[in-house]
mmCIF file of C-alpha atoms in Angstrom:
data_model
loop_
_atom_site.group_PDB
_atom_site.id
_atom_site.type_symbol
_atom_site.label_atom_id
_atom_site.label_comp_id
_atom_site.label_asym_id
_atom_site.label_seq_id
_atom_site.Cartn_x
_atom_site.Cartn_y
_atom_site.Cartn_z
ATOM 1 C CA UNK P 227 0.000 0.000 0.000
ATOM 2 C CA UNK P 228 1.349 3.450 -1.315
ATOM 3 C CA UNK P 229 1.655 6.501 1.018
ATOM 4 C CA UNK P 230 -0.726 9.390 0.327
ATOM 5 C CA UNK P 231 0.952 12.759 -1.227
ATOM 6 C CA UNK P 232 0.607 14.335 2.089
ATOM 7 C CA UNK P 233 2.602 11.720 3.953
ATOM 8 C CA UNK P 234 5.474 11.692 1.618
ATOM 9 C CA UNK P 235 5.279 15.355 1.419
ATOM 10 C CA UNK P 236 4.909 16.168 5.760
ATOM 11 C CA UNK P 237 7.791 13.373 5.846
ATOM 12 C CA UNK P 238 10.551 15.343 3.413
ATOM 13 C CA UNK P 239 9.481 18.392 5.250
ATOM 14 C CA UNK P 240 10.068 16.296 8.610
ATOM 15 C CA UNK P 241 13.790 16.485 7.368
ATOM 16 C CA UNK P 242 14.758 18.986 8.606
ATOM 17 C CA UNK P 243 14.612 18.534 11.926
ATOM 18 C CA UNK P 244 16.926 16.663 13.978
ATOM 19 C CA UNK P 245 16.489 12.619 14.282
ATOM 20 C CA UNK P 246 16.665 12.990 18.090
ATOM 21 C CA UNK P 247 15.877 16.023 20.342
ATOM 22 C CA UNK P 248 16.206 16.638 24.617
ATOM 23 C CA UNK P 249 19.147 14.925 24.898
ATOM 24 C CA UNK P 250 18.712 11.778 23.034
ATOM 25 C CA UNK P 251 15.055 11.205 22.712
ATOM 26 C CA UNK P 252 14.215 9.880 19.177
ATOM 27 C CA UNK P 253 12.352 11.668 16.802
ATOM 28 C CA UNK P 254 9.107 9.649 15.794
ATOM 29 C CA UNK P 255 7.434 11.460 13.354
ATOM 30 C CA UNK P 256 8.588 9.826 10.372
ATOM 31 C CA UNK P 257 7.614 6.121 11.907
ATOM 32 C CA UNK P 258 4.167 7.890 13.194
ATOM 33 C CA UNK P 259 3.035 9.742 10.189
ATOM 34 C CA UNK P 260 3.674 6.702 8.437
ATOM 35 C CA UNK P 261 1.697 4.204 10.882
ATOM 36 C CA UNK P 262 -0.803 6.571 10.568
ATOM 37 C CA UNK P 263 -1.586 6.595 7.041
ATOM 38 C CA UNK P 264 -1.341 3.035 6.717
ATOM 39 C CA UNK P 265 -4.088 2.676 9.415
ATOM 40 C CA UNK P 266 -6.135 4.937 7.320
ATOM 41 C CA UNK P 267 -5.919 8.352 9.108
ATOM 42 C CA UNK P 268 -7.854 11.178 6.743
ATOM 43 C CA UNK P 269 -5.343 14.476 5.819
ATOM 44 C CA UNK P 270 -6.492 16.342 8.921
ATOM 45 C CA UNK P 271 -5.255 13.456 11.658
ATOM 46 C CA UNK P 272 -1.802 13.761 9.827
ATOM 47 C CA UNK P 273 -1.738 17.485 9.969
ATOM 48 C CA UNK P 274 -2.685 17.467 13.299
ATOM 49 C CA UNK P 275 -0.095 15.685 14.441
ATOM 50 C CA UNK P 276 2.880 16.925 12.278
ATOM 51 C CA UNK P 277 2.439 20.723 13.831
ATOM 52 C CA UNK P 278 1.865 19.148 17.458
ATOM 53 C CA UNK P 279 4.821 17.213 16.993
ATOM 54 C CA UNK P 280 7.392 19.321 16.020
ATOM 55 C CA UNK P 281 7.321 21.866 18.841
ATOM 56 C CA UNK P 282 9.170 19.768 20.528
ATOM 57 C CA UNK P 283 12.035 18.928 17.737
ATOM 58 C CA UNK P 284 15.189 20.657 16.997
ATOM 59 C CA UNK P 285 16.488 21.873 13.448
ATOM 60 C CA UNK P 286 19.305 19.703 12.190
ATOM 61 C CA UNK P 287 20.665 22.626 9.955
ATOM 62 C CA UNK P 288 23.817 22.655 12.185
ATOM 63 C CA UNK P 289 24.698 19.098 12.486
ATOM 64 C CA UNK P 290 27.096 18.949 9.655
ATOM 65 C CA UNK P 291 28.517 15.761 10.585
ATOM 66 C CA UNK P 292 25.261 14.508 9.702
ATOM 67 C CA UNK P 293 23.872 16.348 7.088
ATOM 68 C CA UNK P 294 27.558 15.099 5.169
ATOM 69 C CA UNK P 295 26.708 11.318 6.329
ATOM 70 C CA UNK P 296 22.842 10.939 5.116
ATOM 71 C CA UNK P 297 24.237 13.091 1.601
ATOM 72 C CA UNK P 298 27.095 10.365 1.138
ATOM 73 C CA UNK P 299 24.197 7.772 1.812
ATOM 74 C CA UNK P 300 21.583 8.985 -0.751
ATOM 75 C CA UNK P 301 24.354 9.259 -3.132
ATOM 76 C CA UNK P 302 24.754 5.648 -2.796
ATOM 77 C CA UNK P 303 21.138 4.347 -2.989
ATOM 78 C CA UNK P 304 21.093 6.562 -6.301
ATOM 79 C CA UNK P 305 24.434 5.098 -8.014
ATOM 80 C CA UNK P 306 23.266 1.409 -6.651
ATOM 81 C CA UNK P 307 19.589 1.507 -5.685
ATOM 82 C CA UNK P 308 17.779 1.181 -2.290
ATOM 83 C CA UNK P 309 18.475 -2.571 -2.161
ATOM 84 C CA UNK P 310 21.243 -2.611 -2.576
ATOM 85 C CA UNK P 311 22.656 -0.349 -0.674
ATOM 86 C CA UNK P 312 20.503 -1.873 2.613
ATOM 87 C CA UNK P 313 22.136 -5.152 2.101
ATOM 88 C CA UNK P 314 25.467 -3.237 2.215
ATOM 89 C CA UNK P 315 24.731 -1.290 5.042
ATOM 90 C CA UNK P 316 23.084 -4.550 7.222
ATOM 91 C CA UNK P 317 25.453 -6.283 6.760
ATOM 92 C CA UNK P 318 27.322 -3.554 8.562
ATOM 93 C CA UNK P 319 24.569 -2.870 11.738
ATOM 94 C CA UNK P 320 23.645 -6.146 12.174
ATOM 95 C CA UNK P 321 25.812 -6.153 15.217
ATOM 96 C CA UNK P 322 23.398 -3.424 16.959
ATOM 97 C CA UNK P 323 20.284 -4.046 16.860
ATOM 98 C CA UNK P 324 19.000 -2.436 19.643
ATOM 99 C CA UNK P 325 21.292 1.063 19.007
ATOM 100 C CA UNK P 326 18.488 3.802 20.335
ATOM 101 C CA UNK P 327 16.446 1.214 22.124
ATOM 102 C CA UNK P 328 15.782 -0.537 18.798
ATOM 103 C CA UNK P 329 14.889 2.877 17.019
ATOM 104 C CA UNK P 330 17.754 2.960 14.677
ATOM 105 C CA UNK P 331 16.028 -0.204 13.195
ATOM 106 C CA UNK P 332 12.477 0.530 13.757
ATOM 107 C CA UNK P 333 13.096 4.081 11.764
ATOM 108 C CA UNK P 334 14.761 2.246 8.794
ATOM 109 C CA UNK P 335 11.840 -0.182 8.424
ATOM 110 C CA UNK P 336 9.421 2.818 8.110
ATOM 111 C CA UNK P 337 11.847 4.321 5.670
ATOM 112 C CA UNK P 338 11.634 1.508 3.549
ATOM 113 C CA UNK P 339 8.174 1.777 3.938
ATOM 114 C CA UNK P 340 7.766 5.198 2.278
ATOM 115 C CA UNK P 341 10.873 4.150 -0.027
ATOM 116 C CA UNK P 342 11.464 7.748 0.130
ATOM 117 C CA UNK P 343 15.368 7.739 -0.190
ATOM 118 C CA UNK P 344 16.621 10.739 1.676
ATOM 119 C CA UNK P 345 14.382 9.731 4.753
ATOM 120 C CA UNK P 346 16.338 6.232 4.236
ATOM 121 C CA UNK P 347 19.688 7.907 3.931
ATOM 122 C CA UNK P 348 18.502 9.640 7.019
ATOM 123 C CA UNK P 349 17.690 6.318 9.018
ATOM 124 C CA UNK P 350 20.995 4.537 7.585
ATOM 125 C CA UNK P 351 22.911 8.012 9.071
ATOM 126 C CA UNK P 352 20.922 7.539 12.394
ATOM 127 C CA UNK P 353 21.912 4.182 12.610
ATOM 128 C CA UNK P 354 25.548 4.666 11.683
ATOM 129 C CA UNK P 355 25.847 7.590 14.191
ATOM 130 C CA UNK P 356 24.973 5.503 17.088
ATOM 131 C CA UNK P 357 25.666 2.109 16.055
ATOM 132 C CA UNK P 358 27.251 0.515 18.934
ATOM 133 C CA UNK P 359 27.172 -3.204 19.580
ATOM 134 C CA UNK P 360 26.450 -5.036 22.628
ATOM 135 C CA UNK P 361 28.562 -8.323 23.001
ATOM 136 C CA UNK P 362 30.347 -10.816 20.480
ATOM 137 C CA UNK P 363 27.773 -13.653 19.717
ATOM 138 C CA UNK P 364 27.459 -16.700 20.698
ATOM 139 C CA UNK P 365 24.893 -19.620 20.492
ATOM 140 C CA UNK P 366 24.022 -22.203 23.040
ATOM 141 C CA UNK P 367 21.956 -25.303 23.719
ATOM 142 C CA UNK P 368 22.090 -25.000 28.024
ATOM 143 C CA UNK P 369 18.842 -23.701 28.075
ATOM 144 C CA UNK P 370 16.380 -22.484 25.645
ATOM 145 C CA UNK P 371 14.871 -18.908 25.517
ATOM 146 C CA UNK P 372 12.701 -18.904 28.514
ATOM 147 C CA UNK P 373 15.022 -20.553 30.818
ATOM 148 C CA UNK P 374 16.714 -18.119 29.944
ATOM 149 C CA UNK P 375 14.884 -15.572 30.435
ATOM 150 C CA UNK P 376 13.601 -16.650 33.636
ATOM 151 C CA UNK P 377 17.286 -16.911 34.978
ATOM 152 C CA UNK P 378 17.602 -13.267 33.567
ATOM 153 C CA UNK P 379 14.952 -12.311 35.992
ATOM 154 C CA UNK P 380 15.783 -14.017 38.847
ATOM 155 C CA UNK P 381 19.851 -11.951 38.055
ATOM 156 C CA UNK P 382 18.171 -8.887 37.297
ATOM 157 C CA UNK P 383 14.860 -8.184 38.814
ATOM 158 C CA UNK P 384 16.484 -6.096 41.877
ATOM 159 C CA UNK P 385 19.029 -4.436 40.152
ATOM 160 C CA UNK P 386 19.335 -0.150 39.363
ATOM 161 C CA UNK P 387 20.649 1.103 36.700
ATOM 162 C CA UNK P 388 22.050 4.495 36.524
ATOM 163 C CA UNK P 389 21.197 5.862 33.305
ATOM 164 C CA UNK P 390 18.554 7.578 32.479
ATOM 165 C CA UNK P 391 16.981 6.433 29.139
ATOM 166 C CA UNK P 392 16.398 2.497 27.826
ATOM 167 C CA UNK P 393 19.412 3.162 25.463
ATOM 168 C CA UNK P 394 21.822 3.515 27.831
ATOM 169 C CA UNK P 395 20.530 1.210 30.525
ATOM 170 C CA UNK P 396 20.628 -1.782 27.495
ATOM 171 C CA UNK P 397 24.191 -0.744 27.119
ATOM 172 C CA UNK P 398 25.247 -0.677 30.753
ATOM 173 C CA UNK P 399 23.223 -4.403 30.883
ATOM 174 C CA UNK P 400 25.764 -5.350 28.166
ATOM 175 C CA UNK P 401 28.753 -4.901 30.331
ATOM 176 C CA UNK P 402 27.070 -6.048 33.691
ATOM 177 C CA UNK P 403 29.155 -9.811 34.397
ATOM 178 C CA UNK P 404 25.973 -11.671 35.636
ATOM 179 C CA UNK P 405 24.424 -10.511 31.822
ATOM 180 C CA UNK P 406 27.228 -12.044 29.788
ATOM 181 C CA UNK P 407 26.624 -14.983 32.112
ATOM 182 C CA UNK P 408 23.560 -15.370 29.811
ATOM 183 C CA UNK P 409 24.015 -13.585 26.664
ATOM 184 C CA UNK P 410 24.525 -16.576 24.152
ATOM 185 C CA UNK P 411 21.676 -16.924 22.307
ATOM 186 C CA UNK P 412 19.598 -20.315 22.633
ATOM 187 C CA UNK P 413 20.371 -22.501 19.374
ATOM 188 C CA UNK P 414 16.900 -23.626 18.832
ATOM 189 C CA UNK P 415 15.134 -20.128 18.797
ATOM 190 C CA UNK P 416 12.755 -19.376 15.396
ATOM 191 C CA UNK P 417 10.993 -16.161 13.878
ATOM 192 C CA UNK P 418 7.870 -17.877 15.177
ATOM 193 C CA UNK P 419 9.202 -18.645 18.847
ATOM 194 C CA UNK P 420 10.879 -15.438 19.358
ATOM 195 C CA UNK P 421 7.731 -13.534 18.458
ATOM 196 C CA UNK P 422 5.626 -15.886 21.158
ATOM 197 C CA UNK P 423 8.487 -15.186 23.888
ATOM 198 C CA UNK P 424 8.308 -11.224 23.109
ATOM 199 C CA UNK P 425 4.259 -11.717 22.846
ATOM 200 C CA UNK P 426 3.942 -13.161 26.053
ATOM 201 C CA UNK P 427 6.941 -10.761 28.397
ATOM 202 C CA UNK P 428 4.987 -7.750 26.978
ATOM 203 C CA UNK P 429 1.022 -9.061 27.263
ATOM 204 C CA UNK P 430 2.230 -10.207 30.898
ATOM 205 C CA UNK P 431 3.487 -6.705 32.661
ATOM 206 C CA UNK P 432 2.602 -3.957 29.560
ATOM 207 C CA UNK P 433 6.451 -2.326 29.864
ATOM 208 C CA UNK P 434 7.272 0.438 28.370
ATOM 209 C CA UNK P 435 10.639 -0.739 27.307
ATOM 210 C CA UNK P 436 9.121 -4.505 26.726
ATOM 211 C CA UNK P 437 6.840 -2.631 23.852
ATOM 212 C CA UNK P 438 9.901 -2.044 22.263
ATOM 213 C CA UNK P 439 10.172 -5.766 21.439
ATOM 214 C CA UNK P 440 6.992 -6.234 19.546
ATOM 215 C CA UNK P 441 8.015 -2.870 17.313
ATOM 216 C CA UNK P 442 11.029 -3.445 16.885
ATOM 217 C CA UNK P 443 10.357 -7.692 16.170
ATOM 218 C CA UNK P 444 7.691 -5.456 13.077
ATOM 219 C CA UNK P 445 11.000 -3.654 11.912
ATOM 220 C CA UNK P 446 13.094 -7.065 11.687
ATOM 221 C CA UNK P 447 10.431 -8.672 9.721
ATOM 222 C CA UNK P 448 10.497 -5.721 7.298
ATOM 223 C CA UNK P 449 13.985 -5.865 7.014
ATOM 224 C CA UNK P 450 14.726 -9.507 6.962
ATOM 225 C CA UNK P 451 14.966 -9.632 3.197
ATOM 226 C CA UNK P 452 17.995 -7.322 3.082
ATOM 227 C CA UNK P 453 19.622 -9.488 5.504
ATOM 228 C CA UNK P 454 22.165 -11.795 3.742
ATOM 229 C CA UNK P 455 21.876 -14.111 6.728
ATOM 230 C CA UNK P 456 18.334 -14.041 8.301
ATOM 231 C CA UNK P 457 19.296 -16.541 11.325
ATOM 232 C CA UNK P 458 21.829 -14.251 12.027
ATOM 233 C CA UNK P 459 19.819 -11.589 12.346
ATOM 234 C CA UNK P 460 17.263 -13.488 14.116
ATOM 235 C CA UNK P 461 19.889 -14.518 16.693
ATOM 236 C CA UNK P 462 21.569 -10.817 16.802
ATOM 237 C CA UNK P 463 17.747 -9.552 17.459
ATOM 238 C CA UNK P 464 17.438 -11.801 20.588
ATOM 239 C CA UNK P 465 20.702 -10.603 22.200
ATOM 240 C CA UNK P 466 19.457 -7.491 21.857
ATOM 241 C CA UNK P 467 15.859 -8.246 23.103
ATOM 242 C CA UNK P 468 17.822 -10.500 26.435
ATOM 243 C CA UNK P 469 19.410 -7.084 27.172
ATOM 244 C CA UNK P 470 16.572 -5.015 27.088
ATOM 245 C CA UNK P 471 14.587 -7.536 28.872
ATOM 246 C CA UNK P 472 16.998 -7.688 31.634
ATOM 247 C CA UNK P 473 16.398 -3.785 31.846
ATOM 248 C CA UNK P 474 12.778 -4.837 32.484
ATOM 249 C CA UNK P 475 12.872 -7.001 34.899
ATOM 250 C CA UNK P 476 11.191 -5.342 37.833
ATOM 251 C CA UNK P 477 8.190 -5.126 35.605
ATOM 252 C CA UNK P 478 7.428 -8.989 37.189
ATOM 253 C CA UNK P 479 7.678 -8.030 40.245
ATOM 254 C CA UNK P 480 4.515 -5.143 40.282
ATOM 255 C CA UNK P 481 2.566 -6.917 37.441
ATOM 256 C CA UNK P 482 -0.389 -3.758 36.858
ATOM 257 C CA UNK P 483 -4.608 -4.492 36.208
ATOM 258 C CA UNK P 484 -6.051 -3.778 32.932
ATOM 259 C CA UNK P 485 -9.166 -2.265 31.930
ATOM 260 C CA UNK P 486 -11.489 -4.650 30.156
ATOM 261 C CA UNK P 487 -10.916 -4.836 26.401
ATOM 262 C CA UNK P 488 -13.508 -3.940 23.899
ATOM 263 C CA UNK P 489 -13.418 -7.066 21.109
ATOM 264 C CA UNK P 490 -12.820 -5.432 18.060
ATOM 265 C CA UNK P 491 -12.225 -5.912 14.096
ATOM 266 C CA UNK P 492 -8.840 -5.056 12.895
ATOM 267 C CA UNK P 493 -10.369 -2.176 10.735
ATOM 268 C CA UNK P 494 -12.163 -0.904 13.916
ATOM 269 C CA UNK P 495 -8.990 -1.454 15.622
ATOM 270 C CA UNK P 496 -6.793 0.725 13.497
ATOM 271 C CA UNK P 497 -9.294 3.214 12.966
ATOM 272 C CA UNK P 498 -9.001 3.760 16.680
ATOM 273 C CA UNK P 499 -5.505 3.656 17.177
ATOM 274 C CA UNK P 500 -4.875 5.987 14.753
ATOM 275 C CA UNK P 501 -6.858 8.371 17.315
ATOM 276 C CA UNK P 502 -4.109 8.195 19.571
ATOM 277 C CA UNK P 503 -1.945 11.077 21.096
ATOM 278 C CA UNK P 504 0.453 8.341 21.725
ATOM 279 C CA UNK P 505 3.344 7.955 18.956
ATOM 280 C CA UNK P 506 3.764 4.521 20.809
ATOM 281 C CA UNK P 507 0.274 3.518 20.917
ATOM 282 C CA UNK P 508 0.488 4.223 17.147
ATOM 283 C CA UNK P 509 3.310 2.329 16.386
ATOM 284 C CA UNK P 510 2.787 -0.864 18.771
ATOM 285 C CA UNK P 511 -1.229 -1.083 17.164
ATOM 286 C CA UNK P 512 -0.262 -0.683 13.723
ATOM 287 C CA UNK P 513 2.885 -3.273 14.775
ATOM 288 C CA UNK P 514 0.651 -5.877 16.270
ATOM 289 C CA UNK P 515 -1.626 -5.654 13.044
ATOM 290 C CA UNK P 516 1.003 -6.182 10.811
ATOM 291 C CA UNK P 517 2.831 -8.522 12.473
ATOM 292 C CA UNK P 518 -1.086 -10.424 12.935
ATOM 293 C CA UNK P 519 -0.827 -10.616 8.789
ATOM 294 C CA UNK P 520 2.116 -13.351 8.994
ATOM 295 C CA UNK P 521 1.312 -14.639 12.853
ATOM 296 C CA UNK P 522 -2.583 -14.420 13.463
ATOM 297 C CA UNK P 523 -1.908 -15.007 16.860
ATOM 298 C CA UNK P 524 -4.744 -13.871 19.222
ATOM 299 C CA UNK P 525 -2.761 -12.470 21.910
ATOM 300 C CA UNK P 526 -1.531 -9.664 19.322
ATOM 301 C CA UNK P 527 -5.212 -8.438 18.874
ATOM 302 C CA UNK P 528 -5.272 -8.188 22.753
ATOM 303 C CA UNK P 529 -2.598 -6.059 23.273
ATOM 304 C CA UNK P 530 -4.096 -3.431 20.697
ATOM 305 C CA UNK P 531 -7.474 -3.766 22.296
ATOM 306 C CA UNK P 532 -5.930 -3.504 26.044
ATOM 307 C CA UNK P 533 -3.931 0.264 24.597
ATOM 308 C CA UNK P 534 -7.135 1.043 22.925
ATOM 309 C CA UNK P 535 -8.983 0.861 26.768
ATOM 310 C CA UNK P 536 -6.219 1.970 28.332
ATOM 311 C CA UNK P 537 -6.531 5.174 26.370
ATOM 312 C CA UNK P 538 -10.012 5.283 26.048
ATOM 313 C CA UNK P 539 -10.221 5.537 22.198
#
């Protein structure tokens, strides 16, 4: 499905501002406007959020450093074509996943959404900025991925972490010794069993950073074909997941009620979502919808029906 005028248009014009603002927040307006339109948002929705959106965002006129990266990018995807150029640069970022909390890859899957290539030089520019990985990886068959991710809690369901944003806290996971205890990934793991693992840790406590995992799982499965090696990727996407995960942990321990869920169809659903303030709500609904084209699990219609009461749309 092709993005209206006005999306493609508010998104070029969403250029110029910067791809994070307040000190490392990400900008989601490009992901957002697109979720929206693809949920079927009229012209007015999408203008409505574009202005309210942007007072908070900062110009990127001054970041040179970028500005020269994402140029030398789109120069590339016009001598060699958007595909190419993604394989070449995966093959590159594979190693950090979850760079931004996962919004260096989330961001790139909308891009190639819009197939707008300056907003994908942008994302690729993003990503290269801040690509940092977590820990070399390794496989294992000790345990499988929720043993392991029950011995992650039991490590890490008490611990602080000093920084301030999910970024940073995956990061300082990464170098905690009790973490790389546990960080090979389980041998036996599958596109199909990851999703039910990240399914299930999210449906259970409704984290903030454990919404990440369901989004972000969306932006692998757009991205898997540029991926020369999509078990690797699968496998570097669970490391990352483990880490931020172990973030989460607490979560278990003050498990939170839910409103009773309306029992809606996906069309209903959408048109809903889209009536969010929320640029997560947004995201995770349209996610869960997608994701529900390939999976039709049950438990993904839930989740968008539990934000939809929780919001009261």
């Amino acid at each position: 499905m092709k993005l209206s005028l006005l999306t493609n248009e508010l998104i070029s014009t969403g250029l110029k501002f910067q791809t994070t603002y307040q000190k490392g927040l990400t900008n989601h307006l490009p992901m957002t406007l697109v979720a929206l339109d693809l949920m079927g948002a009229e012209d007015e929705r999408l203008l409505g959020f574009y202005h309210q959106y942007i007072t908070q965002l900062e110009n990127v006129a001054r970041n040179n450093a970028f500005l020269s990266q994402a140029e030398q990018i789109e120069q590339r995807i016009t001598q060699d074509g958007i595909e190419a150029t993604l394989q070449q640069s995966l093959s590159k970022l594979i190693a950090s996943l979850s760079s931004q909390a996962f919004h260096c890859l989330i961001r790139l899957a909308y891009a190639v959404k819009s197939q707008q290539p300056r907003e994908i030089a942008y994302s690729l520019a993003y990503w290269e900025q801040h690509y940092r990985p977590l820990t070399p990886l390794s496989t294992t068959d000790s345990y499988n991925a929720a043993e392991q991710l029950k011995q992650l809690t039991h490590v890490f369901s008490t611990t602080s972490f000093h920084a301030d944003n999910i970024g940073e806290r995956i990061n300082e996971v990464a170098k905690h010794p009790n973490y790389l205890k546990l960080a090979a990934v389980p041998c036996d793991i599958t596109f199909e069993s990851t999703l039910k693992m990240v399914i299930k840790q999210y449906k259970t406590t409704h984290d903030f950073t454990l919404l990440h995992g369901i989004t972000a799982y969306h932006a692998l499965m757009v991205l898997s074909p540029y991926f020369s090696d999509q078990t690797a990727a699968l496998q570097w996407f669970w490391q990352s997941y483990t880490a931020a995960f172990a973030t989460a942990c607490h979560a278990f321990n003050n498990k939170s009620s839910q409103a009773s869920a309306p029992h809606l169809s996906w069309l209903e659903t959408l048109s809903r979502g889209a009536l969010s303030h929320n640029d997560h709500t947004i995201k995770l609904i349209y996610s869960c919808s997608e994701i529900y084209k390939r999976y039709p699990f049950a438990e993904l219609k839930q989740i968008a029906h539990q934000r939809i009461a929780h919001e009261g749309l």
